[in-house]
Short mmCIF file of C-alpha atoms in Angstrom, two decimals:
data_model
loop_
_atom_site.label_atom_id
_atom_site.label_comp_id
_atom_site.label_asym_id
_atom_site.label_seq_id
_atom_site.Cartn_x
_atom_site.Cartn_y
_atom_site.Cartn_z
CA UNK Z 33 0.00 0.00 0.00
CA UNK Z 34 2.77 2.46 0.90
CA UNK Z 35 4.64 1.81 -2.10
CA UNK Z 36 1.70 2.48 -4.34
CA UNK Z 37 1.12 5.54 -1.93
CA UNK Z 38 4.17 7.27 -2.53
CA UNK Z 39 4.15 6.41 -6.29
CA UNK Z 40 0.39 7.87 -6.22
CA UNK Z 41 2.06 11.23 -3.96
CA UNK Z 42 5.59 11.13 -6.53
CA UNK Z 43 2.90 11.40 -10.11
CA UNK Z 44 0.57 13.87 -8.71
CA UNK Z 45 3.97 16.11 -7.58
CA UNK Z 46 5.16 15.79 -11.10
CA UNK Z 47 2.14 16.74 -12.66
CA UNK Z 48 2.24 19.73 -10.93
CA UNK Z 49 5.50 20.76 -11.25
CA UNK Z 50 4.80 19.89 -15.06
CA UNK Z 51 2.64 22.96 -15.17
CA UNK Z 52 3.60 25.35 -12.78
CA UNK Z 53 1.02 27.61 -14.37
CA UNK Z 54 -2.44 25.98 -12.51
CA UNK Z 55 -1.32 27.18 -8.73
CA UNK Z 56 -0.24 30.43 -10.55
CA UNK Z 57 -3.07 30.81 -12.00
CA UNK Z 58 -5.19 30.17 -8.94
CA UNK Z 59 -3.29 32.65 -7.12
CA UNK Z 60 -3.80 35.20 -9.41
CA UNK Z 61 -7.42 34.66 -9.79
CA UNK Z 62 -7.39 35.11 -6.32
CA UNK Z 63 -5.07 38.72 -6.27
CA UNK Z 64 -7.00 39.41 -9.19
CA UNK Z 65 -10.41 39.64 -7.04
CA UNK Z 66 -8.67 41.13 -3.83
CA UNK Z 67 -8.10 43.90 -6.18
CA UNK Z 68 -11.19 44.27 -7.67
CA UNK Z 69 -10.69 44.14 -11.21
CA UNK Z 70 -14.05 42.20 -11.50
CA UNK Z 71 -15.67 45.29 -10.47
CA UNK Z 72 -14.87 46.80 -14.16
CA UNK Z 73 -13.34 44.04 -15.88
CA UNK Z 74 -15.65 41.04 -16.98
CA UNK Z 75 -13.57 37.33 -17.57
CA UNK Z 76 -16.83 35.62 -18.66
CA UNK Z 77 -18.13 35.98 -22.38
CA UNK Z 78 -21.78 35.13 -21.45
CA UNK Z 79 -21.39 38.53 -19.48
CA UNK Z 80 -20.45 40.33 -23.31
CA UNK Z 81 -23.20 43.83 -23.26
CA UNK Z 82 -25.51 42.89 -25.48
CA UNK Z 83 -26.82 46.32 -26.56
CA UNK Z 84 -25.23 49.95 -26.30
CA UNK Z 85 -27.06 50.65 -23.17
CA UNK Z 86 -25.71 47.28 -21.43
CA UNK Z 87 -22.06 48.66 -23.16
CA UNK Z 88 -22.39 51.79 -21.39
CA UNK Z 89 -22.51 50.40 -17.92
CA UNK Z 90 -19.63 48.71 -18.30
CA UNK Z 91 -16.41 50.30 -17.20
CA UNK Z 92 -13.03 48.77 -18.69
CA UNK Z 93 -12.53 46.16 -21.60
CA UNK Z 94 -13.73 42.58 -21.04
CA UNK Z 95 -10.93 39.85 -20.64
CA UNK Z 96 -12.50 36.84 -20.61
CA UNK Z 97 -9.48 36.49 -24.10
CA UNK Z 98 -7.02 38.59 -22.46
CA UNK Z 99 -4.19 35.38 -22.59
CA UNK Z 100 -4.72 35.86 -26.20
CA UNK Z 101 -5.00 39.35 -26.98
CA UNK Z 102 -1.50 40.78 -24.71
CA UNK Z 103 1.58 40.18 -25.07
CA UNK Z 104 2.95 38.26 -21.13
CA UNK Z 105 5.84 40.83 -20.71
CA UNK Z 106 3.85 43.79 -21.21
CA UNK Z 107 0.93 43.18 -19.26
CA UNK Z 108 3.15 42.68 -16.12
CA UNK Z 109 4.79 46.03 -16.98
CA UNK Z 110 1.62 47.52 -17.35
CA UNK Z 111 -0.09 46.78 -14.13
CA UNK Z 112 2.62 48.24 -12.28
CA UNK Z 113 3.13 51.57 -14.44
CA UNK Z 114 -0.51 51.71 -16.03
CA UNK Z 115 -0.34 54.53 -19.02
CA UNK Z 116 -3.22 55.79 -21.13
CA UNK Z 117 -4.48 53.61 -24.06
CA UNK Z 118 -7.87 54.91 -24.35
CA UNK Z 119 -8.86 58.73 -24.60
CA UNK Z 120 -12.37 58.32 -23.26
CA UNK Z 121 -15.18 55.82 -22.42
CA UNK Z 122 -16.68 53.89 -24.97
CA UNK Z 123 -15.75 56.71 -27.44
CA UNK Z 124 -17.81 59.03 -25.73
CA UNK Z 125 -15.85 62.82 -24.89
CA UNK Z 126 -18.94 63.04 -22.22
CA UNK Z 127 -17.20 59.91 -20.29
CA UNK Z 128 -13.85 60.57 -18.88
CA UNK Z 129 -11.84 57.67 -18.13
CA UNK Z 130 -9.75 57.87 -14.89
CA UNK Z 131 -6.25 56.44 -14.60
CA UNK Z 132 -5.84 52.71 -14.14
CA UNK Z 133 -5.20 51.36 -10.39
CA UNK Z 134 -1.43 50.53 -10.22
CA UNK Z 135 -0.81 46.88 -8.42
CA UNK Z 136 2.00 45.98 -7.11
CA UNK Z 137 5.22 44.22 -8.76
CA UNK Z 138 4.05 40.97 -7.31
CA UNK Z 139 0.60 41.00 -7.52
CA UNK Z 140 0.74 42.15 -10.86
CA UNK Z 141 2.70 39.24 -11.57
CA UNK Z 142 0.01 36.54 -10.39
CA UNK Z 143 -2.97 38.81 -12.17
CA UNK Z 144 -0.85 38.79 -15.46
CA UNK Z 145 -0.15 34.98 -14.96
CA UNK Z 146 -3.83 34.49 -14.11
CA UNK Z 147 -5.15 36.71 -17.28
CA UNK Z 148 -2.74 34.61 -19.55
CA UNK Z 149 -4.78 31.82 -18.90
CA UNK Z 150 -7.58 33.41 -20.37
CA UNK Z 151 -7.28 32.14 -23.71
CA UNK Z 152 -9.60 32.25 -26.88
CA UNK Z 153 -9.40 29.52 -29.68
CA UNK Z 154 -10.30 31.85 -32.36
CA UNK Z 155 -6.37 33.06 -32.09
CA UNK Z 156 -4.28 30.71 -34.02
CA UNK Z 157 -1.01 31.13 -33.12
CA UNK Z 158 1.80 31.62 -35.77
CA UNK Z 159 -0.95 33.76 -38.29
CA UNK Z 160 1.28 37.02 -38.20
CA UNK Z 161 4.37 38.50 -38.45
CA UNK Z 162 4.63 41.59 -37.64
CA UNK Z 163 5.58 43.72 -40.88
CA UNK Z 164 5.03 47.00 -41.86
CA UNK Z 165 3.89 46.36 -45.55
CA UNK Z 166 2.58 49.17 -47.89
CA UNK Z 167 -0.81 47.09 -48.55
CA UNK Z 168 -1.71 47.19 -44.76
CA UNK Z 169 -0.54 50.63 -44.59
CA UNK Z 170 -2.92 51.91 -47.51
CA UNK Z 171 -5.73 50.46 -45.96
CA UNK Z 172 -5.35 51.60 -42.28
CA UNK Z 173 -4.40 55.21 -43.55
CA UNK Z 174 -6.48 55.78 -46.79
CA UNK Z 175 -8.75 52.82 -47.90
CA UNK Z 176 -10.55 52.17 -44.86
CA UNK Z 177 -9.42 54.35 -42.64
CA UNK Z 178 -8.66 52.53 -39.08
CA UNK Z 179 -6.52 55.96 -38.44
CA UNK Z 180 -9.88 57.92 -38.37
CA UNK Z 181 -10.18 56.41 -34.92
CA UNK Z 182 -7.17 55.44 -33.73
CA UNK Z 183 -3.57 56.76 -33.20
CA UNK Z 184 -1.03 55.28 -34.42
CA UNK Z 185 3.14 56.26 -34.93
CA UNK Z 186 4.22 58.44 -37.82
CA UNK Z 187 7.98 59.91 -38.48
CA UNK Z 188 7.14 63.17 -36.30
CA UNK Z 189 5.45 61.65 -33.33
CA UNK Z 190 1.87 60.39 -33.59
CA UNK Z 191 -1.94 60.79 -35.76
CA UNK Z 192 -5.22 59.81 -35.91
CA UNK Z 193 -8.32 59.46 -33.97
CA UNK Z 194 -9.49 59.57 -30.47
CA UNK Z 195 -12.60 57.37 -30.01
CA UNK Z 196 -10.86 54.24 -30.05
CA UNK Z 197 -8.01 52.67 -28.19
CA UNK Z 198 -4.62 53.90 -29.27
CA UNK Z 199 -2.49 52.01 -31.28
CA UNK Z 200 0.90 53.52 -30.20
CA UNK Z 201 2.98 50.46 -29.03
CA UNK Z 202 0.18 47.93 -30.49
CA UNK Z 203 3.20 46.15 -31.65
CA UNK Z 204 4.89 45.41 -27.67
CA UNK Z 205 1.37 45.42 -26.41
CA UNK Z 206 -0.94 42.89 -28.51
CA UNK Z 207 -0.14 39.52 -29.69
CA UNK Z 208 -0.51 39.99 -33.28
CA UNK Z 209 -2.20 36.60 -34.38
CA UNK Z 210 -4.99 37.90 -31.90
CA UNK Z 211 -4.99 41.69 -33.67
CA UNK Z 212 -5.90 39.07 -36.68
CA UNK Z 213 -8.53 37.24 -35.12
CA UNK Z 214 -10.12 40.42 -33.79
CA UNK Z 215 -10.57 41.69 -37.25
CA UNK Z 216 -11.89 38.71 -38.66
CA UNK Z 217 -14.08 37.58 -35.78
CA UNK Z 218 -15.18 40.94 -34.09
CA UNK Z 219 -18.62 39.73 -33.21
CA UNK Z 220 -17.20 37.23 -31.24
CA UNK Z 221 -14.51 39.13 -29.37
CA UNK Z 222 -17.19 42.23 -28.80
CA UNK Z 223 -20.58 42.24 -30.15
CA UNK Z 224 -21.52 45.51 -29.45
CA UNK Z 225 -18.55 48.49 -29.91
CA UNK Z 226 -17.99 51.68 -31.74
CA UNK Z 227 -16.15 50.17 -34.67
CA UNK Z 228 -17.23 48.91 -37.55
CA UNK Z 229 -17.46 45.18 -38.52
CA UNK Z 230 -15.27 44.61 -41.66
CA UNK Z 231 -16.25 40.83 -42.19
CA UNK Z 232 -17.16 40.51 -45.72
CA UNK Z 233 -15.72 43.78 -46.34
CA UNK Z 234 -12.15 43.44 -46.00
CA UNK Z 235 -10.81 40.71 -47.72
CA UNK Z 236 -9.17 38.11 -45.21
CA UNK Z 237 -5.56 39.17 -47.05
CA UNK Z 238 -6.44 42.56 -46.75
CA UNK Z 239 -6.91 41.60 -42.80
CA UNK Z 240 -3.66 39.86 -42.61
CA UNK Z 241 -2.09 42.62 -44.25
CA UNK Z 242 -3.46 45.28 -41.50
CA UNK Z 243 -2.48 42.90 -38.65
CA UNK Z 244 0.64 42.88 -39.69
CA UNK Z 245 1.15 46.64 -39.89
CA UNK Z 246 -0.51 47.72 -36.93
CA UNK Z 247 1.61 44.91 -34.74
CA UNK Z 248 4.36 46.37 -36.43
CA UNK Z 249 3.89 49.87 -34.24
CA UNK Z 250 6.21 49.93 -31.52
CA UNK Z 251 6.14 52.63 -28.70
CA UNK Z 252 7.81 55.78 -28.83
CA UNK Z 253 10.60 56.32 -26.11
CA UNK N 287 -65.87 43.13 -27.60
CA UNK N 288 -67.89 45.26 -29.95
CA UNK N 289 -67.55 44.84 -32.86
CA UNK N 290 -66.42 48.28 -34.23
CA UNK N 291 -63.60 48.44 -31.41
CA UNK N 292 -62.25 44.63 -32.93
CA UNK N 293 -62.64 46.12 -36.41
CA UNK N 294 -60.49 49.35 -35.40
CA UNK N 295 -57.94 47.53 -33.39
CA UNK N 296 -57.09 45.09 -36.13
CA UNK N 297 -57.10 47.95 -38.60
CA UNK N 298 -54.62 50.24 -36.15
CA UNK N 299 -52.87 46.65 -35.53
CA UNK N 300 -52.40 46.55 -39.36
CA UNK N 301 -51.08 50.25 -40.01
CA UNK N 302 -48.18 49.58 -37.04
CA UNK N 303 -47.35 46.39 -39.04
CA UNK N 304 -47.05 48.42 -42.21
CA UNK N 305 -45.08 51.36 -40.67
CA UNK N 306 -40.93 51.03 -41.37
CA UNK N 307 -39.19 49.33 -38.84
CA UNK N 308 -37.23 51.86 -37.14
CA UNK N 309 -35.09 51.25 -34.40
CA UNK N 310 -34.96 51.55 -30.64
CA UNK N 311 -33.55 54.55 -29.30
CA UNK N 312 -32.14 56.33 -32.70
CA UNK N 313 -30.64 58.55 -29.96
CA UNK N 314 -28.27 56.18 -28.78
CA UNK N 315 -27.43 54.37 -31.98
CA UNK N 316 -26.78 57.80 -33.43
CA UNK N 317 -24.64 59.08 -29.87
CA UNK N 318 -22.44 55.44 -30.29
CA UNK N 319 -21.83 55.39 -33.73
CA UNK N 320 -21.80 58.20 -35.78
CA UNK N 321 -21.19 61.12 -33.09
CA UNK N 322 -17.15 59.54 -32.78
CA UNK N 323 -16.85 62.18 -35.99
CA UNK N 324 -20.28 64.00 -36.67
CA UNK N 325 -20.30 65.18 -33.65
CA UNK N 326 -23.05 65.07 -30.63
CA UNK N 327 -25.45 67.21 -32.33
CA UNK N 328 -24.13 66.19 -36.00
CA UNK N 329 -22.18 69.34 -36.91
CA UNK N 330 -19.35 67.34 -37.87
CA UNK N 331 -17.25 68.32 -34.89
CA UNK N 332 -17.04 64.97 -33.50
CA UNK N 333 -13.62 64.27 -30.97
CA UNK N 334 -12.14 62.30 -33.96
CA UNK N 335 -12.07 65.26 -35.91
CA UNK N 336 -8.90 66.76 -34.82
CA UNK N 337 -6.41 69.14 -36.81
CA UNK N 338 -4.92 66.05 -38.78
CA UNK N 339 -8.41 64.58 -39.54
CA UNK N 340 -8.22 64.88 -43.74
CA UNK N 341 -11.61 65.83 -44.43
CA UNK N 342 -14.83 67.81 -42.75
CA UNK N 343 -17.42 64.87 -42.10
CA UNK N 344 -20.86 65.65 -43.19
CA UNK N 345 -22.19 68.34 -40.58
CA UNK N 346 -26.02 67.41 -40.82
CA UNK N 347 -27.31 70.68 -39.40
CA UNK N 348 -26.47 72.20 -43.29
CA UNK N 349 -29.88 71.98 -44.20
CA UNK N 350 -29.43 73.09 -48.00
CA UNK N 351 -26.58 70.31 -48.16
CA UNK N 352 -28.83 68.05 -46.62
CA UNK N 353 -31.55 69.17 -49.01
CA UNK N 354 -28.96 67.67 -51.96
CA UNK N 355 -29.56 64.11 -50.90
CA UNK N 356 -32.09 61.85 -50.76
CA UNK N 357 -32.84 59.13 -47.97
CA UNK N 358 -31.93 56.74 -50.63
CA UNK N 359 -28.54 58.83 -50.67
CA UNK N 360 -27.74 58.94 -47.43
CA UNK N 361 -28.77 55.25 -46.29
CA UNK N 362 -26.31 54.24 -49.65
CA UNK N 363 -23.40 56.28 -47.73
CA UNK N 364 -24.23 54.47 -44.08
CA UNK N 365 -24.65 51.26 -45.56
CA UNK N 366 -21.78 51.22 -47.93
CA UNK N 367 -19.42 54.09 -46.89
CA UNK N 368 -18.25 57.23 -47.88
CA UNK N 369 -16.62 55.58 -51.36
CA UNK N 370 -20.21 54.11 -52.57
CA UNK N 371 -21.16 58.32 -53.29
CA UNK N 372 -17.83 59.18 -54.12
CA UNK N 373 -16.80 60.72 -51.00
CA UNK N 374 -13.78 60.19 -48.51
CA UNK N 375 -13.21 56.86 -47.19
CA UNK N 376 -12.96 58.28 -43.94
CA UNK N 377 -16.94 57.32 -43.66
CA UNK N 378 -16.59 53.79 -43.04
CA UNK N 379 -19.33 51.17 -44.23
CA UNK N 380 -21.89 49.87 -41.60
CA UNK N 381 -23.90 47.41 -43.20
CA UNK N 382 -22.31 44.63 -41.21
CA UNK N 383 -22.45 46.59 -37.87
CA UNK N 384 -26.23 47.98 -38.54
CA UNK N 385 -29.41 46.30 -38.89
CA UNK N 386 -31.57 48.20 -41.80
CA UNK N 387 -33.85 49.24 -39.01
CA UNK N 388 -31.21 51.29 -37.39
CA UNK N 389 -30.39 52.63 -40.14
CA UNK N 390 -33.81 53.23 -41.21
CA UNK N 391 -34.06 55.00 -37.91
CA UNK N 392 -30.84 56.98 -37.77
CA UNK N 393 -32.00 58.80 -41.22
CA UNK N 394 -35.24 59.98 -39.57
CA UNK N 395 -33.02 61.62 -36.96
CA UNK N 396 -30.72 63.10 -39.69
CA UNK N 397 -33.59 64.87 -41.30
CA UNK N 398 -34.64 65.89 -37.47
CA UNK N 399 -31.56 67.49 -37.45
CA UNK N 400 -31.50 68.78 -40.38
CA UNK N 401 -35.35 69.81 -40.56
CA UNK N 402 -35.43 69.27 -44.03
CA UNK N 403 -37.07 66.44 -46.69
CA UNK N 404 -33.97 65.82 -48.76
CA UNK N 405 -34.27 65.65 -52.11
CA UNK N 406 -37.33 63.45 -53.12
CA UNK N 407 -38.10 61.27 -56.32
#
């Protein structure tokens, strides 16, 4: 009995040390309530608004795909040194958006670890490499003009719109096969939100081909 | 129930069904959407409209511009974008975002704002 015991203890020890990840991620669940990001951010995607009055009561992004959508590194950076990435609520001047709680080095640490688990399967991995191509570039600055709402980096400093979240740094900030699958699943991601839908609109190259600019924006030091 | 009120009430009953289909709260379709560069009030000062913005989106408060187009017109530009009436691309399309009842709905509000018919024919 002892024998099979220990052998019982020794597999379930390996397992875990296998995937350090599941106590991480249970103790950054855990930080992640203490903190109260529940209290703005949503992690379930039953709980997506699901019309522009149900949008407008909610109070930061939903990241119930936030494993897939940022990049580990600068998530944990973030947390810790929040900086603006959004001008105003749900595009709205009328809203103003207050500055993000700063956590501290280790707690942001378990929250990032515990939002990394939060994973979507519409994100294929491997889909895009960052590039900045003259096809995407057309299209985000002149043929369908993402730049009407967001920034973005030019030679001099920065341009573009103010209603949607900044694209400055997209390129350290988002994983870029997710910048993809936001594009070409939208409705999924967010059902209800200021920008357009360009499913059946945008070709799926032409998609690729803005992915891969816009994760090719790094931030400006 | 008399038979005169059953006879009315199916008629009225029949004259909603007939009516468009416009949408909920145009107000806050309008506010979410559109406002981001037409502004709050549609004068085409919305807070995407800043000194680098490359055109002056429609302001619909113009009503002898507004009086150029015709609902058909203007639900062609919502649905299709800016390009489909040979204007800036900056006007993105919406026909994947809006259902024709909003849009049905946010032209009724345009021509509130605008107090004018549009062109007609």
């Amino acid at each position: 009995m002892k024998p099979l015991l220990l052998t019982f203890l020794a597999c379930g020890l390996a397992v875990l040390a296998a995937k350090p990840g599941l106590a991480d991620v249970g103790t950054g669940k855990t930080t992640f309530e203490a903190n109260k990001c529940q209290d703005c951010h949503s992690v379930e995607k039953a709980g997506a608004a699901a019309d522009i009055h149900a949008h407008m009561d909610t109070k930061g992004p939903e990241l119930w795909y936030a494993g897939s959508k940022f990049q580990k590194d600068w998530l944990a950076k973030w947390l810790v040194e929040p900086t603006k990435i959004r001008f105003m609520l749900h595009g709205m001047p009328s809203m103003k958006i207050g500055d993000h709680a700063k956590l501290s080095a280790d707690d942001a640490a378990q929250v990032t670890d515990y939002l990394m688990s939060l994973t979507s399967d519409l994100v294929k991995p491997g889909t895009i490499k960052p590039k900045k191509n003259p096809k995407g570039r057309l299209i985000f600055t002149k043929k369908m003009p993402c730049s009407g709402c967001h920034q973005f980096p030019t030679k001099k400093k920065y341009d573009g719109g103010r209603t949607g979240p900044s694209l400055v740094g997209a390129g350290d900030r988002l994983n870029p096969d997710w910048i993809y699958a936001y594009l070409a699943n939208i409705d999924e991601f967010k059902p209800v939100r200021p920008m357009p839908n360009f499913v059946g609109i945008l070709s799926d190259k032409d998609m690729i081909n803005v992915a891969r600019y816009v994760a090719s924006f790094k931030s400006k030091k | 129930m008399h038979k005169t009120t059953l006879l009315t009430m199916l008629l009225l009953a029949g004259l909603f069904q007939a009516m468009p289909a416009y949408a909920d709260d145009t107000e806050a379709v309008f506010g979410f959407y559109c406002a981001q560069c037409h502004g709050t009030e549609g004068k085409g000062d919305g807070p995407n409209v800043t000194k680098d913005f490359p055109v002056s989106p429609r302001n619909f408060t113009n009503a002898e511009e507004m009086n150029k187009l015709s609902d058909a017109d203007l639900k062609n530009v919502i649905m299709d974008g800016g390009p489909a009436a040979s204007k800036s691309p900056m006007m993105p399309p919406w026909s994947k975002t809006l259902s024709e009842a909003q849009v049905d709905g946010l032209i009724k509000h345009l021509r509130k704002i605008c107090a004018c018919k549009g062109k007609q024919g």
